[in-house]
């Protein structure tokens, strides 16, 4: 892994051992930046404050060798990444302005993809995780993870049934609590549909009636205008001497017909005059028919206006026009059918709710049984680890309990009792510790001293590590507050874990560092930065000097050197 311009690190290369790598150095030397760099490669949050002052961006690049057949490899290739001889090249850039970019196998990818791959590749265990495990909710999640499929399968089914039950109960509550409002809505719909049914409007009727009303309202003027126009075109029988347009045009046409053979141009005009004569006759005929058919009956006008008034009453309430009124009626019929079906729906939902409660009771019982069985195994495994961590008489156990429900209808049945339940079942889980014989089991947050708590948490982490199907484990100072023989045992346990996986530990304890296959020293230069040479692999005499410094603060102390060599010899003997 190469780190550039991140915190105190200017430019450094970190080479991790396939087995157990210990990262050591003075407080503030930059060990945390090594952990932070790994976090960035694993899709962690990008904080622009991490960018080294004066630099435009921080860059972390890593080469991850993937296990054969790893799902992460297939997912990376699916995203367009290219593998480099079975390894995956990952880089993350964080600008001083806060922008972040991720590249995987030479391809730009969303940061979320790195986090997705990290779940399969690396398990991070740190002091933050320890504090989280002090919370009962996290302890239940940890136990479920340890139990594996025995809890995961019923928990998935339980979660699906729980979500459906919540939806059913919410719908039931909505129907029953709003019964009055829904009844009022139904009454209003029935009233409106009754008004519309009484009028029986037809599509487009309002437009047709408006035109008819306009015509009937001006019947006299229309009849007079039609009569005058007809007289002008066709004359009046009572005044044979009157000159009309049809007679004049006919005379003009005869005059042109008489001479059309003498000039083609005049013949064309004679043809057009004939067309005019025909058109005049047609218009005159239509005017006569219009006048004869014009209905000037005031009773018909009154009927039209009455019908229009009835339609207007509807359009004022239910739509801008008749078409909108008819659309409202169609929608209201569907809504009324829905409202009138509430009683049937209540029955259906009640039956489904009762069936879901029964199903949840069975699944909650299955979860309790699976957790109880896994808790016994988990407690035995952690207790065995504690014996190896200089706590031979300590015992760990789980308290798995349920809380009585307020009333029977609001709970599920577990163990013959109605108990409260939530999205993860009905169990409250708490990890207990009895540090010595005769001591009552107490919650680990209250029953352990600082050093004991660190050892308990480490034992928990080691047991978890044995169930995590990941190839790499990162422990960030989980050995804080521990020393002496317990520290040696911690180093021994981590070395044992490293036989089957890659283990990276950031530590202040020489007893832990001595068991590492590779020890990396992070140190600053005189200007306060960590340069390329600031992260070095310690071997031979250099490693003895660093362990001496960690032991006594004096790397040249003969006593410290002897102790450091003894620690290394002990670690090699165990290997």
PDB file of C-alpha atoms in Angstrom, residues 9 32 52 61 84 94 129 136 209 217 257 266-267 276 311 358 379 383 394 415 423-424 435 482 486 499 510 535 542:
ATOM      1  CA  UNK A   9       2.440  10.980   5.978  1.00  0.00           C
ATOM      2  CA  UNK A  32      -3.469   5.792  12.797  1.00  0.00           C
ATOM      3  CA  UNK A  52      -1.790  17.035   4.280  1.00  0.00           C
ATOM      4  CA  UNK A  61      -3.074   2.940  -3.586  1.00  0.00           C
ATOM      5  CA  UNK A  84      -3.377  -8.067 -12.306  1.00  0.00           C
ATOM      6  CA  UNK A  94      -9.417  12.706  -1.631  1.00  0.00           C
ATOM      7  CA  UNK A 129     -16.145  -1.766  17.877  1.00  0.00           C
ATOM      8  CA  UNK A 136     -27.107  -4.845  24.236  1.00  0.00           C
ATOM      9  CA  UNK A 209     -77.454  23.613 -25.952  1.00  0.00           C
ATOM     10  CA  UNK A 217     -82.713  33.908 -28.577  1.00  0.00           C
ATOM     11  CA  UNK A 257     -73.358  33.374 -74.211  1.00  0.00           C
ATOM     12  CA  UNK A 266     -65.071  36.009 -73.147  1.00  0.00           C
ATOM     13  CA  UNK A 267     -66.208  32.368 -73.279  1.00  0.00           C
ATOM     14  CA  UNK A 276     -72.225  32.264 -60.242  1.00  0.00           C
ATOM     15  CA  UNK A 311     -76.252  21.403 -16.189  1.00  0.00           C
ATOM     16  CA  UNK A 358     -49.313 -16.683  14.856  1.00  0.00           C
ATOM     17  CA  UNK A 379     -19.902 -18.237  25.785  1.00  0.00           C
ATOM     18  CA  UNK A 383     -14.459 -18.367  28.179  1.00  0.00           C
ATOM     19  CA  UNK A 394     -13.556 -15.906  34.367  1.00  0.00           C
ATOM     20  CA  UNK A 415     -42.444 -19.802  25.848  1.00  0.00           C
ATOM     21  CA  UNK A 423     -37.963  -6.016  14.046  1.00  0.00           C
ATOM     22  CA  UNK A 424     -35.335  -8.513  15.301  1.00  0.00           C
ATOM     23  CA  UNK A 435     -14.515 -12.480  36.550  1.00  0.00           C
ATOM     24  CA  UNK A 482      -3.501  -4.745  28.909  1.00  0.00           C
ATOM     25  CA  UNK A 486      -1.996 -11.125  29.445  1.00  0.00           C
ATOM     26  CA  UNK A 499      -1.868 -19.142  10.683  1.00  0.00           C
ATOM     27  CA  UNK A 510       6.011  -5.146  22.687  1.00  0.00           C
ATOM     28  CA  UNK A 535       7.687   3.214   7.315  1.00  0.00           C
ATOM     29  CA  UNK A 542      16.567  -2.946  14.472  1.00  0.00           C
TER      30      UNK A 542
END
